[in-house]
Amino acid sequence: MRTKIVAGNWKMNKMVQQGVSFLQDCQQSLMANPLHSNVQLIICPPLLHLDAMTKVKDGHIKLGAQNCAAYEQGAYTGEVSAQMLQDIGVDYVIIGHSERRQYFMESSDQILEKIHQALAHKLRVILCCGEPLEVREASTQESFVQKQLEQTLGKLTADEMKHIIIAYEPIWAIGTGKTASPEQAQQMHAFIRNFLIHQFSEAVAHQTSILYGGSCKPSNAVLLFSQTDIDGGLIGGASLQLEDFMAIARACEQVLEENQTY
Ligand code: PGA
């Protein structure tokens, strides 16, 4: 069975101590009431928080970075390498988030280099894709996302795909309170899974977790996660409050358990 994943993307929020306390509270709550073993919780705080947070993490939650360098090491002022992340015990890295593509001009080539760096240092990658509003309005979102995937995943091997999670995040739904409908999201997720079949194989398509991101919150998580090809969520705003983040994790668990009883 594919792993179900709820990953919190804190973006540029919280101070270090707040991050540490959040993680401790989250772990305490999971200790008292463990999550289904097939649901993985991940927190991706700002880079600066990661070292302190890896020191208090127990086995319940994995930690991820929101970015890594496209280079191995050297004269790249301000950058943090995949190897440095691995060295302090980080497990995941988000690559190609739309905010990085848009505000920091990240190209597909750079994104691919970052993926290579992450994989070389045993980090699992959460690769983001998704279309802006004008593309959705022109109904060309599938070819847009296909191109994003071809330029990145299209250059990987089936073996490398074992370490990749895809997050579909329509840009018009990020931080806007406007969620894609479960049908819109499912349609794109099925399209992405189909891309994986054609690019790699049925087996790769079957094993790859595809997350939805974009104004996912406790009130819509169950409906979204109930869709056949949605394997959890990448959560921005709603991951900043422990109660909301845990409610979304429980929603993921609930859907998994309901599906198992049929
Ligand atoms: P949001 O952000 O949940 O605040 O819309 C999602 C994301 O950008 O990962």
mmCIF file of C-alpha atoms and ligand atoms in Angstrom:
data_model
loop_
_atom_site.group_PDB
_atom_site.id
_atom_site.type_symbol
_atom_site.label_atom_id
_atom_site.label_comp_id
_atom_site.label_asym_id
_atom_site.label_seq_id
_atom_site.Cartn_x
_atom_site.Cartn_y
_atom_site.Cartn_z
ATOM 1 C CA MET A 1 0.000 0.000 0.000
ATOM 2 C CA ARG A 2 1.182 3.541 -0.743
ATOM 3 C CA THR A 3 2.226 5.539 2.295
ATOM 4 C CA LYS A 4 -0.259 8.237 3.236
ATOM 5 C CA ILE A 5 1.506 11.458 4.109
ATOM 6 C CA VAL A 6 0.585 14.684 5.835
ATOM 7 C CA ALA A 7 3.420 17.191 5.530
ATOM 8 C CA GLY A 8 3.402 20.638 7.107
ATOM 9 C CA ASN A 9 5.151 23.396 5.169
ATOM 10 C CA TRP A 10 5.691 26.172 7.673
ATOM 11 C CA LYS A 11 7.236 28.510 5.077
ATOM 12 C CA MET A 12 8.846 31.520 6.826
ATOM 13 C CA ASN A 13 6.932 31.288 10.091
ATOM 14 C CA LYS A 14 7.659 30.612 13.794
ATOM 15 C CA MET A 15 10.755 31.226 15.877
ATOM 16 C CA VAL A 16 13.102 28.315 16.665
ATOM 17 C CA GLN A 17 11.792 27.711 20.183
ATOM 18 C CA GLN A 18 8.209 27.755 18.943
ATOM 19 C CA GLY A 19 9.159 25.111 16.400
ATOM 20 C CA VAL A 20 10.766 22.926 19.043
ATOM 21 C CA SER A 21 7.744 23.217 21.360
ATOM 22 C CA PHE A 22 5.340 22.459 18.509
ATOM 23 C CA LEU A 23 7.263 19.289 17.693
ATOM 24 C CA GLN A 24 7.351 18.221 21.340
ATOM 25 C CA ASP A 25 3.610 18.809 21.746
ATOM 26 C CA CYS A 26 2.891 16.962 18.538
ATOM 27 C CA GLN A 27 4.985 13.990 19.651
ATOM 28 C CA GLN A 28 3.324 13.935 23.040
ATOM 29 C CA SER A 29 -0.084 13.801 21.430
ATOM 30 C CA LEU A 30 1.043 10.958 19.154
ATOM 31 C CA MET A 31 2.555 9.087 22.054
ATOM 32 C CA ALA A 32 -0.796 9.160 23.831
ATOM 33 C CA ASN A 33 -2.715 8.271 20.686
ATOM 34 C CA PRO A 34 -0.468 6.869 17.949
ATOM 35 C CA LEU A 35 -1.334 7.373 14.306
ATOM 36 C CA HIS A 36 -1.933 4.426 11.977
ATOM 37 C CA SER A 37 1.483 3.103 10.976
ATOM 38 C CA ASN A 38 0.822 3.789 7.299
ATOM 39 C CA VAL A 39 0.341 7.522 7.850
ATOM 40 C CA GLN A 40 3.596 9.486 7.893
ATOM 41 C CA LEU A 41 3.690 12.944 9.447
ATOM 42 C CA ILE A 42 6.367 15.346 8.268
ATOM 43 C CA ILE A 43 7.154 18.880 9.424
ATOM 44 C CA CYS A 44 9.136 21.201 7.183
ATOM 45 C CA PRO A 45 10.169 24.212 9.288
ATOM 46 C CA PRO A 46 12.528 26.995 8.191
ATOM 47 C CA LEU A 47 16.101 25.773 7.681
ATOM 48 C CA LEU A 48 17.331 27.520 10.813
ATOM 49 C CA HIS A 49 15.004 25.442 13.024
ATOM 50 C CA LEU A 50 16.042 22.048 11.742
ATOM 51 C CA ASP A 51 19.091 21.410 13.902
ATOM 52 C CA ALA A 52 17.294 22.114 17.181
ATOM 53 C CA MET A 53 14.259 20.150 16.052
ATOM 54 C CA THR A 54 16.229 17.070 14.986
ATOM 55 C CA LYS A 55 17.635 16.975 18.514
ATOM 56 C CA VAL A 56 14.206 16.542 20.091
ATOM 57 C CA LYS A 57 12.517 14.414 17.458
ATOM 58 C CA ASP A 58 11.489 10.879 18.314
ATOM 59 C CA GLY A 59 10.277 8.274 15.847
ATOM 60 C CA HIS A 60 6.777 9.720 15.352
ATOM 61 C CA ILE A 61 7.531 12.553 12.982
ATOM 62 C CA LYS A 62 10.007 13.102 10.179
ATOM 63 C CA LEU A 63 11.582 16.442 9.451
ATOM 64 C CA GLY A 64 11.999 18.062 6.066
ATOM 65 C CA ALA A 65 13.661 21.157 4.656
ATOM 66 C CA GLN A 66 11.823 23.547 2.332
ATOM 67 C CA ASN A 67 14.734 23.805 -0.081
ATOM 68 C CA CYS A 68 18.334 22.733 -0.651
ATOM 69 C CA ALA A 69 21.188 23.879 -2.866
ATOM 70 C CA ALA A 70 21.574 22.682 -6.432
ATOM 71 C CA TYR A 71 25.303 22.251 -5.772
ATOM 72 C CA GLU A 72 27.400 19.829 -3.782
ATOM 73 C CA GLN A 73 29.533 22.353 -1.841
ATOM 74 C CA GLY A 74 31.708 25.404 -2.275
ATOM 75 C CA ALA A 75 31.409 29.137 -2.923
ATOM 76 C CA TYR A 76 27.619 29.532 -2.921
ATOM 77 C CA THR A 77 26.964 32.245 -0.351
ATOM 78 C CA GLY A 78 23.741 31.754 1.570
ATOM 79 C CA GLU A 79 23.065 28.224 0.392
ATOM 80 C CA VAL A 80 22.583 25.026 2.426
ATOM 81 C CA SER A 81 23.522 21.720 0.833
ATOM 82 C CA ALA A 82 21.635 18.445 0.810
ATOM 83 C CA GLN A 83 24.612 16.843 2.514
ATOM 84 C CA MET A 84 24.367 19.326 5.425
ATOM 85 C CA LEU A 85 20.691 18.439 5.821
ATOM 86 C CA GLN A 86 21.472 14.742 5.825
ATOM 87 C CA ASP A 87 24.274 15.316 8.314
ATOM 88 C CA ILE A 88 21.932 16.707 10.985
ATOM 89 C CA GLY A 89 19.294 14.017 10.505
ATOM 90 C CA VAL A 90 16.796 15.605 8.116
ATOM 91 C CA ASP A 91 14.787 13.057 6.122
ATOM 92 C CA TYR A 92 12.913 15.000 3.451
ATOM 93 C CA VAL A 93 13.228 18.099 1.322
ATOM 94 C CA ILE A 94 10.557 20.032 -0.558
ATOM 95 C CA ILE A 95 11.829 20.941 -4.019
ATOM 96 C CA GLY A 96 10.232 23.133 -6.679
ATOM 97 C CA HIS A 97 7.588 24.798 -4.532
ATOM 98 C CA SER A 98 5.720 27.386 -6.615
ATOM 99 C CA GLU A 99 6.899 30.168 -4.304
ATOM 100 C CA ARG A 100 10.500 29.236 -5.079
ATOM 101 C CA ARG A 101 9.781 28.995 -8.785
ATOM 102 C CA GLN A 102 7.953 32.321 -8.765
ATOM 103 C CA TYR A 103 9.846 34.529 -6.275
ATOM 104 C CA PHE A 104 13.322 33.027 -6.607
ATOM 105 C CA MET A 105 13.172 32.262 -10.314
ATOM 106 C CA GLU A 106 13.971 28.583 -9.910
ATOM 107 C CA SER A 107 14.122 26.906 -13.284
ATOM 108 C CA SER A 108 13.334 23.284 -14.071
ATOM 109 C CA ASP A 109 17.047 22.667 -14.632
ATOM 110 C CA GLN A 110 17.877 23.944 -11.153
ATOM 111 C CA ILE A 111 15.043 21.923 -9.679
ATOM 112 C CA LEU A 112 16.424 18.810 -11.361
ATOM 113 C CA GLU A 113 19.900 19.531 -9.965
ATOM 114 C CA LYS A 114 18.400 19.918 -6.488
ATOM 115 C CA ILE A 115 16.632 16.579 -6.861
ATOM 116 C CA HIS A 116 19.936 14.955 -7.837
ATOM 117 C CA GLN A 117 21.650 16.508 -4.823
ATOM 118 C CA ALA A 118 18.892 15.355 -2.478
ATOM 119 C CA LEU A 119 18.915 11.802 -3.820
ATOM 120 C CA ALA A 120 22.712 11.628 -3.679
ATOM 121 C CA HIS A 121 22.465 12.386 0.035
ATOM 122 C CA LYS A 122 19.609 10.019 0.839
ATOM 123 C CA LEU A 123 16.933 12.643 1.314
ATOM 124 C CA ARG A 124 13.435 11.870 0.138
ATOM 125 C CA VAL A 125 12.064 14.543 -2.167
ATOM 126 C CA ILE A 126 8.645 16.177 -2.117
ATOM 127 C CA LEU A 127 8.501 17.579 -5.636
ATOM 128 C CA CYS A 128 5.865 20.276 -6.167
ATOM 129 C CA CYS A 129 4.020 20.978 -9.376
ATOM 130 C CA GLY A 130 0.890 22.942 -10.228
ATOM 131 C CA GLU A 131 -0.534 25.567 -12.524
ATOM 132 C CA PRO A 132 -1.248 29.286 -12.081
ATOM 133 C CA LEU A 133 -4.758 30.694 -12.363
ATOM 134 C CA GLU A 134 -4.496 31.838 -15.989
ATOM 135 C CA VAL A 135 -3.514 28.335 -17.061
ATOM 136 C CA ARG A 136 -6.469 26.829 -15.183
ATOM 137 C CA GLU A 137 -8.773 29.410 -16.754
ATOM 138 C CA ALA A 138 -7.496 28.452 -20.185
ATOM 139 C CA SER A 139 -8.052 24.763 -19.285
ATOM 140 C CA THR A 140 -4.469 23.901 -20.189
ATOM 141 C CA GLN A 141 -3.450 22.734 -16.703
ATOM 142 C CA GLU A 142 -2.704 19.172 -17.773
ATOM 143 C CA SER A 143 -0.155 20.063 -20.428
ATOM 144 C CA PHE A 144 1.352 22.633 -18.048
ATOM 145 C CA VAL A 145 1.860 20.089 -15.269
ATOM 146 C CA GLN A 146 3.002 17.439 -17.744
ATOM 147 C CA LYS A 147 5.784 19.765 -18.885
ATOM 148 C CA GLN A 148 6.852 20.435 -15.296
ATOM 149 C CA LEU A 149 7.042 16.692 -14.672
ATOM 150 C CA GLU A 150 8.788 15.865 -17.946
ATOM 151 C CA GLN A 151 11.525 18.401 -17.209
ATOM 152 C CA THR A 152 12.180 16.969 -13.760
ATOM 153 C CA LEU A 153 10.883 13.448 -13.111
ATOM 154 C CA GLY A 154 11.267 12.669 -16.812
ATOM 155 C CA LYS A 155 15.033 12.714 -16.266
ATOM 156 C CA LEU A 156 15.007 10.233 -13.377
ATOM 157 C CA THR A 157 15.164 6.445 -13.310
ATOM 158 C CA ALA A 158 12.436 4.171 -11.976
ATOM 159 C CA ASP A 159 14.756 3.324 -9.107
ATOM 160 C CA GLU A 160 15.172 6.988 -8.165
ATOM 161 C CA MET A 161 11.390 7.378 -8.172
ATOM 162 C CA LYS A 162 11.237 5.236 -5.009
ATOM 163 C CA HIS A 163 12.450 8.308 -3.120
ATOM 164 C CA ILE A 164 10.097 10.820 -4.710
ATOM 165 C CA ILE A 165 6.754 12.096 -3.463
ATOM 166 C CA ILE A 166 4.783 14.408 -5.711
ATOM 167 C CA ALA A 167 2.739 17.324 -4.391
ATOM 168 C CA TYR A 168 0.162 18.789 -6.743
ATOM 169 C CA GLU A 169 -0.434 22.371 -5.642
ATOM 170 C CA PRO A 170 -2.547 24.537 -7.927
ATOM 171 C CA ILE A 171 -1.066 28.004 -7.389
ATOM 172 C CA TRP A 172 -4.483 29.639 -7.357
ATOM 173 C CA ALA A 173 -5.366 27.563 -4.293
ATOM 174 C CA ILE A 174 -2.215 28.246 -2.243
ATOM 175 C CA GLY A 175 -2.858 30.488 0.726
ATOM 176 C CA THR A 176 -5.985 31.872 -0.937
ATOM 177 C CA GLY A 177 -8.594 29.895 0.970
ATOM 178 C CA LYS A 178 -9.778 28.687 -2.440
ATOM 179 C CA THR A 179 -9.354 24.922 -2.469
ATOM 180 C CA ALA A 180 -9.483 22.836 -5.614
ATOM 181 C CA SER A 181 -12.672 20.801 -5.496
ATOM 182 C CA PRO A 182 -12.122 17.111 -4.721
ATOM 183 C CA GLU A 183 -13.078 16.375 -8.356
ATOM 184 C CA GLN A 184 -10.611 18.917 -9.780
ATOM 185 C CA ALA A 185 -7.857 17.588 -7.543
ATOM 186 C CA GLN A 186 -8.648 13.933 -8.285
ATOM 187 C CA GLN A 187 -8.649 14.624 -12.022
ATOM 188 C CA MET A 188 -5.143 16.074 -11.889
ATOM 189 C CA HIS A 189 -3.867 13.379 -9.540
ATOM 190 C CA ALA A 190 -5.139 10.688 -11.906
ATOM 191 C CA PHE A 191 -3.463 12.543 -14.766
ATOM 192 C CA ILE A 192 -0.170 12.596 -12.842
ATOM 193 C CA ARG A 193 -0.439 8.895 -12.016
ATOM 194 C CA ASN A 194 -1.051 8.199 -15.670
ATOM 195 C CA PHE A 195 2.049 10.209 -16.534
ATOM 196 C CA LEU A 196 4.004 7.925 -14.177
ATOM 197 C CA ILE A 197 2.621 4.820 -15.907
ATOM 198 C CA HIS A 198 3.724 6.081 -19.307
ATOM 199 C CA GLN A 199 7.042 7.489 -18.161
ATOM 200 C CA PHE A 200 8.015 4.570 -15.905
ATOM 201 C CA SER A 201 5.653 1.699 -15.206
ATOM 202 C CA GLU A 202 2.457 0.635 -13.463
ATOM 203 C CA ALA A 203 4.579 -0.348 -10.476
ATOM 204 C CA VAL A 204 6.136 3.117 -10.125
ATOM 205 C CA ALA A 205 2.760 4.789 -10.566
ATOM 206 C CA HIS A 206 1.271 2.527 -7.934
ATOM 207 C CA GLN A 207 3.999 3.096 -5.373
ATOM 208 C CA THR A 208 4.334 6.906 -5.674
ATOM 209 C CA SER A 209 2.451 9.006 -3.121
ATOM 210 C CA ILE A 210 0.800 12.062 -4.665
ATOM 211 C CA LEU A 211 -0.188 14.771 -2.178
ATOM 212 C CA TYR A 212 -2.613 17.627 -2.639
ATOM 213 C CA GLY A 213 -1.689 21.123 -1.466
ATOM 214 C CA GLY A 214 -3.566 24.407 -1.534
ATOM 215 C CA SER A 215 -5.808 25.597 1.313
ATOM 216 C CA CYS A 216 -6.222 22.084 2.672
ATOM 217 C CA LYS A 217 -7.703 22.337 6.174
ATOM 218 C CA PRO A 218 -9.554 20.193 8.733
ATOM 219 C CA SER A 219 -12.915 20.993 7.143
ATOM 220 C CA ASN A 220 -12.033 19.746 3.652
ATOM 221 C CA ALA A 221 -9.311 17.165 4.328
ATOM 222 C CA VAL A 222 -11.541 14.081 4.541
ATOM 223 C CA LEU A 223 -13.218 14.812 1.214
ATOM 224 C CA LEU A 224 -9.921 15.492 -0.524
ATOM 225 C CA PHE A 225 -8.134 12.490 0.955
ATOM 226 C CA SER A 226 -11.059 10.202 0.043
ATOM 227 C CA GLN A 227 -10.232 10.595 -3.638
ATOM 228 C CA THR A 228 -8.624 7.491 -5.157
ATOM 229 C CA ASP A 229 -5.396 9.149 -6.234
ATOM 230 C CA ILE A 230 -4.896 11.582 -3.358
ATOM 231 C CA ASP A 231 -2.474 10.143 -0.824
ATOM 232 C CA GLY A 232 -2.440 12.969 1.701
ATOM 233 C CA GLY A 233 -1.551 16.630 1.749
ATOM 234 C CA LEU A 234 1.138 19.282 1.794
ATOM 235 C CA ILE A 235 -0.278 21.764 4.252
ATOM 236 C CA GLY A 236 0.777 25.400 4.551
ATOM 237 C CA GLY A 237 -1.307 27.743 6.706
ATOM 238 C CA ALA A 238 -3.208 25.009 8.525
ATOM 239 C CA SER A 239 0.017 23.296 9.628
ATOM 240 C CA LEU A 240 0.958 26.241 11.861
ATOM 241 C CA GLN A 241 -1.646 25.412 14.502
ATOM 242 C CA LEU A 242 -1.104 22.105 16.271
ATOM 243 C CA GLU A 243 -4.822 21.430 16.549
ATOM 244 C CA ASP A 244 -5.438 21.901 12.820
ATOM 245 C CA PHE A 245 -2.371 19.943 11.792
ATOM 246 C CA MET A 246 -3.362 17.024 14.002
ATOM 247 C CA ALA A 247 -6.949 17.176 12.765
ATOM 248 C CA ILE A 248 -5.695 16.874 9.185
ATOM 249 C CA ALA A 249 -3.460 13.942 10.183
ATOM 250 C CA ARG A 250 -6.464 12.249 11.803
ATOM 251 C CA ALA A 251 -8.528 12.905 8.672
ATOM 252 C CA CYS A 252 -5.904 11.064 6.658
ATOM 253 C CA GLU A 253 -5.967 8.197 9.135
ATOM 254 C CA GLN A 254 -9.766 8.098 9.113
ATOM 255 C CA VAL A 255 -9.908 7.752 5.331
ATOM 256 C CA LEU A 256 -7.285 5.027 5.401
ATOM 257 C CA GLU A 257 -9.168 3.057 8.052
ATOM 258 C CA GLU A 258 -12.498 3.441 6.252
ATOM 259 C CA ASN A 259 -10.970 2.133 3.042
ATOM 260 C CA GLN A 260 -9.482 -0.839 4.846
ATOM 261 C CA THR A 261 -12.814 -1.978 6.197
ATOM 262 C CA TYR A 262 -14.321 -2.324 2.709
HETATM 263 P P1 PGA B 1 -1.622 26.556 1.993
HETATM 264 O O1 PGA B 1 -0.151 26.290 1.378
HETATM 265 O O2 PGA B 1 -2.049 25.279 2.656
HETATM 266 O O3 PGA B 1 -1.417 27.677 2.962
HETATM 267 O O4 PGA B 1 -2.502 26.919 0.851
HETATM 268 C C1 PGA B 1 0.192 25.056 0.797
HETATM 269 C C2 PGA B 1 1.614 25.096 0.296
HETATM 270 O O5 PGA B 1 2.028 26.120 -0.275
HETATM 271 O O6 PGA B 1 2.361 24.122 0.462
#
